[in-house]
Amino acid sequence: MALVPTRTSKNPVGVGGHRMHEWAFATSSWRRMHGQQGGRSGIDDDFVSRADTNIGAWVIGRNMFGPVRGPWPDELWRGWWGENPPYHTPVFVLTHHARNPIEMAGGTTFHFVTDGIRSALRRAAEAAQGRDVRIGGGVATVQSCLRAGLVDETHLAVVPVLLGSGDNLFQGLDLLQLGYRCTHYRPTPSAAHIMIAKAVP
Amino acid sequence: MALVPTRTSKNPVGVGGHRMHEWAFATSSWRRMHGQQGGRSGIDDDFVSRADTNIGAWVIGRNMFGPVRGPWPDELWRGWWGENPPYHTPVFVLTHHARNPIEMAGGTTFHFVTDGIRSALRRAAEAAQGRDVRIGGGVATVQSCLRAGLVDETHLAVVPVLLGSGDNLFQGLDLLQLGYRCTHYRPTPSAAHIMIAKAVP
């Protein structure tokens, strides 16, 4: 619940973390994106489908890209997702360590940004050519964006799973003072969906 | 969301904190307990009703009892709730500062416990005579009880309200390691109800 579990190289979303996403795995939109058939329609599916619509670029943190820390030892690590990652757009990866872009199959190119979140979002917005920029995570990246007031809309899926420990999305973050409000609440049998957006001044 | 807002003497549940409880205020059980008619039945109402059933004693923290800090200057403060508080059982108040019990109307007696949470829970269990002990809050009190493994069952009502700042119930608390699991999830249009309980060994 608003907690992202400790990540290891064997558990890219953390021990038990896949349970946070089971509501999405069961939807037809998620399954279609990953080359599978079947799955459920309904509110959960609407959220997955909407989050994937009109996206022109992604921004992710380095820990979401992979388990390698510090300077890149070589060019071998190319993300968790194989040769055809599920982004199909430019993806701007925040890192302190420069690296050449990696062009993958299916339209995904990873760009490595070493001069901070504002630069990453600016470059992503340019690349998106009028479409939306999606911030994938993790918690530190989302917090940086929220703190800088650079997020228009956040989708939270609250699920009844205890993770034990990890990064807490809300810790030290005064979203009210930053101008955010809860704008939607749609609970389903799998997750309580909450949208947070900038209040119109 | 699992955050209890900053409390002031004018706002006993914190600035904006009443919005956390609106799901309960609308139920027929809550209204009946507070001498009012009407209100809604259904899942929200079932949770309010169940939480009030078979309770033989309460344990609360001093900040839930009132805004007075440090040694009691006099006997004037008698709780937030007037002369007939909504407990109708013995209530054990955790404090570092001794005070004589206060007998209120309607069966509520406030007892002040200065030797810690285990003592408060033991005395409450004795007073409850086989019925349940309910831990009212606030966050520090609930965390103490969870950390000591002394809670059988916790009801969380997740509501789509941003509070900005306050105490985070989950911060620094590894509920998995403490042996807890999510056992129920019942979302309603007003709140996502989650029950956390000790896993059976």
mmCIF file of C-alpha atoms in Angstrom, chain B residues 47-177:
data_model
loop_
_atom_site.group_PDB
_atom_site.id
_atom_site.type_symbol
_atom_site.label_atom_id
_atom_site.label_comp_id
_atom_site.label_asym_id
_atom_site.label_seq_id
_atom_site.Cartn_x
_atom_site.Cartn_y
_atom_site.Cartn_z
ATOM 1 C CA PHE B 47 -17.655 -2.427 9.585
ATOM 2 C CA VAL B 48 -18.773 0.284 12.025
ATOM 3 C CA SER B 49 -21.223 -2.056 13.698
ATOM 4 C CA ARG B 50 -18.753 -4.936 13.946
ATOM 5 C CA ALA B 51 -16.030 -2.697 15.404
ATOM 6 C CA ASP B 52 -18.440 -1.673 18.168
ATOM 7 C CA THR B 53 -19.692 -5.177 18.990
ATOM 8 C CA ASN B 54 -18.475 -7.174 22.009
ATOM 9 C CA ILE B 55 -16.061 -4.440 23.169
ATOM 10 C CA GLY B 56 -15.313 -4.632 26.888
ATOM 11 C CA ALA B 57 -12.592 -1.969 27.177
ATOM 12 C CA TRP B 58 -10.636 0.545 25.107
ATOM 13 C CA VAL B 59 -6.982 1.572 25.041
ATOM 14 C CA ILE B 60 -6.106 5.013 23.667
ATOM 15 C CA GLY B 61 -3.056 7.253 23.603
ATOM 16 C CA ARG B 62 -2.925 10.467 25.548
ATOM 17 C CA ASN B 63 -3.082 12.605 22.409
ATOM 18 C CA MET B 64 -6.350 10.928 21.510
ATOM 19 C CA PHE B 65 -7.653 11.819 24.983
ATOM 20 C CA GLY B 66 -6.803 15.494 24.693
ATOM 21 C CA PRO B 67 -4.421 18.311 23.759
ATOM 22 C CA VAL B 68 -2.831 18.707 27.237
ATOM 23 C CA ARG B 69 0.902 17.830 27.225
ATOM 24 C CA GLY B 70 3.268 17.210 30.156
ATOM 25 C CA PRO B 71 2.055 16.992 33.791
ATOM 26 C CA TRP B 72 -1.691 17.557 34.220
ATOM 27 C CA PRO B 73 -2.059 21.199 35.381
ATOM 28 C CA ASP B 74 -5.483 20.451 36.938
ATOM 29 C CA GLU B 75 -8.418 18.025 36.608
ATOM 30 C CA LEU B 76 -10.356 20.180 34.151
ATOM 31 C CA TRP B 77 -9.716 18.289 30.909
ATOM 32 C CA ARG B 78 -12.146 15.353 30.688
ATOM 33 C CA GLY B 79 -11.727 14.294 27.050
ATOM 34 C CA TRP B 80 -12.968 15.603 23.706
ATOM 35 C CA TRP B 81 -16.386 14.008 23.993
ATOM 36 C CA GLY B 82 -18.400 15.855 26.696
ATOM 37 C CA GLU B 83 -19.881 14.243 29.803
ATOM 38 C CA ASN B 84 -21.214 11.119 28.015
ATOM 39 C CA PRO B 85 -18.371 9.826 25.811
ATOM 40 C CA PRO B 86 -19.144 7.252 23.103
ATOM 41 C CA TYR B 87 -17.122 4.438 24.757
ATOM 42 C CA HIS B 88 -19.474 3.120 27.482
ATOM 43 C CA THR B 89 -16.674 0.904 28.851
ATOM 44 C CA PRO B 90 -13.469 1.417 30.846
ATOM 45 C CA VAL B 91 -10.946 3.360 28.724
ATOM 46 C CA PHE B 92 -7.233 3.008 29.510
ATOM 47 C CA VAL B 93 -5.290 6.144 28.562
ATOM 48 C CA LEU B 94 -1.521 5.829 28.032
ATOM 49 C CA THR B 95 0.366 8.688 29.682
ATOM 50 C CA HIS B 96 3.610 9.412 31.506
ATOM 51 C CA HIS B 97 1.709 11.450 34.109
ATOM 52 C CA ALA B 98 -0.448 9.828 36.771
ATOM 53 C CA ARG B 99 -3.996 11.006 37.321
ATOM 54 C CA ASN B 100 -7.016 9.708 39.232
ATOM 55 C CA PRO B 101 -9.661 7.824 37.225
ATOM 56 C CA ILE B 102 -12.555 9.894 35.867
ATOM 57 C CA GLU B 103 -16.013 8.361 35.931
ATOM 58 C CA MET B 104 -18.183 9.794 33.165
ATOM 59 C CA ALA B 105 -21.860 9.310 32.303
ATOM 60 C CA GLY B 106 -22.987 6.285 30.278
ATOM 61 C CA GLY B 107 -20.522 3.728 31.641
ATOM 62 C CA THR B 108 -17.247 5.307 30.471
ATOM 63 C CA THR B 109 -14.431 5.536 33.040
ATOM 64 C CA PHE B 110 -11.042 6.912 32.015
ATOM 65 C CA HIS B 111 -8.092 5.189 33.715
ATOM 66 C CA PHE B 112 -4.600 6.623 33.316
ATOM 67 C CA VAL B 113 -1.811 4.076 32.818
ATOM 68 C CA THR B 114 1.787 5.183 33.373
ATOM 69 C CA ASP B 115 3.639 1.870 33.046
ATOM 70 C CA GLY B 116 3.401 1.204 29.345
ATOM 71 C CA ILE B 117 1.383 -0.474 26.626
ATOM 72 C CA ARG B 118 1.638 -4.036 27.940
ATOM 73 C CA SER B 119 0.285 -2.960 31.300
ATOM 74 C CA ALA B 120 -2.513 -0.982 29.641
ATOM 75 C CA LEU B 121 -3.536 -3.958 27.507
ATOM 76 C CA ARG B 122 -3.378 -6.343 30.493
ATOM 77 C CA ARG B 123 -5.558 -4.067 32.600
ATOM 78 C CA ALA B 124 -7.951 -3.560 29.686
ATOM 79 C CA ALA B 125 -8.206 -7.321 29.114
ATOM 80 C CA GLU B 126 -9.044 -7.828 32.803
ATOM 81 C CA ALA B 127 -11.659 -5.082 32.711
ATOM 82 C CA ALA B 128 -13.161 -6.474 29.496
ATOM 83 C CA GLN B 129 -14.003 -9.768 31.245
ATOM 84 C CA GLY B 130 -13.724 -11.941 28.152
ATOM 85 C CA ARG B 131 -14.946 -9.380 25.673
ATOM 86 C CA ASP B 132 -12.599 -7.677 23.160
ATOM 87 C CA VAL B 133 -10.248 -4.779 23.812
ATOM 88 C CA ARG B 134 -10.350 -2.082 21.156
ATOM 89 C CA ILE B 135 -7.306 0.087 20.467
ATOM 90 C CA GLY B 136 -8.577 3.492 19.436
ATOM 91 C CA GLY B 137 -5.359 5.240 18.393
ATOM 92 C CA GLY B 138 -3.508 7.384 17.594
ATOM 93 C CA VAL B 139 -0.763 6.192 15.333
ATOM 94 C CA ALA B 140 1.950 5.928 18.037
ATOM 95 C CA THR B 141 -0.323 3.784 20.203
ATOM 96 C CA VAL B 142 -1.357 1.497 17.337
ATOM 97 C CA GLN B 143 2.281 1.164 16.231
ATOM 98 C CA SER B 144 3.360 0.238 19.791
ATOM 99 C CA CYS B 145 0.718 -2.461 19.961
ATOM 100 C CA LEU B 146 1.540 -3.861 16.507
ATOM 101 C CA ARG B 147 5.281 -3.823 17.199
ATOM 102 C CA ALA B 148 4.723 -5.749 20.437
ATOM 103 C CA GLY B 149 2.667 -8.296 18.489
ATOM 104 C CA LEU B 150 -0.301 -7.604 20.749
ATOM 105 C CA VAL B 151 -2.920 -6.895 18.071
ATOM 106 C CA ASP B 152 -5.079 -9.729 16.760
ATOM 107 C CA GLU B 153 -6.835 -7.749 14.067
ATOM 108 C CA THR B 154 -6.613 -4.279 12.530
ATOM 109 C CA HIS B 155 -9.222 -2.582 10.383
ATOM 110 C CA LEU B 156 -7.880 -0.049 7.871
ATOM 111 C CA ALA B 157 -10.269 2.176 5.950
ATOM 112 C CA VAL B 158 -8.384 3.626 2.979
ATOM 113 C CA VAL B 159 -10.058 6.801 1.739
ATOM 114 C CA PRO B 160 -9.159 8.992 -1.236
ATOM 115 C CA VAL B 161 -8.143 12.071 0.752
ATOM 116 C CA LEU B 162 -4.739 13.782 0.759
ATOM 117 C CA LEU B 163 -3.821 15.057 4.224
ATOM 118 C CA GLY B 164 -0.465 16.594 3.341
ATOM 119 C CA SER B 165 1.475 15.614 6.448
ATOM 120 C CA GLY B 166 1.131 13.682 9.672
ATOM 121 C CA ASP B 167 2.052 10.340 11.189
ATOM 122 C CA ASN B 168 2.351 7.408 8.791
ATOM 123 C CA LEU B 169 0.984 4.189 10.272
ATOM 124 C CA PHE B 170 3.282 1.935 8.223
ATOM 125 C CA GLN B 171 6.519 3.881 8.530
ATOM 126 C CA GLY B 172 9.260 1.739 10.061
ATOM 127 C CA LEU B 173 6.840 -1.103 10.722
ATOM 128 C CA ASP B 174 7.518 -4.471 9.045
ATOM 129 C CA LEU B 175 4.112 -6.063 9.446
ATOM 130 C CA LEU B 176 5.069 -9.179 7.472
ATOM 131 C CA GLN B 177 7.980 -9.869 9.792
#
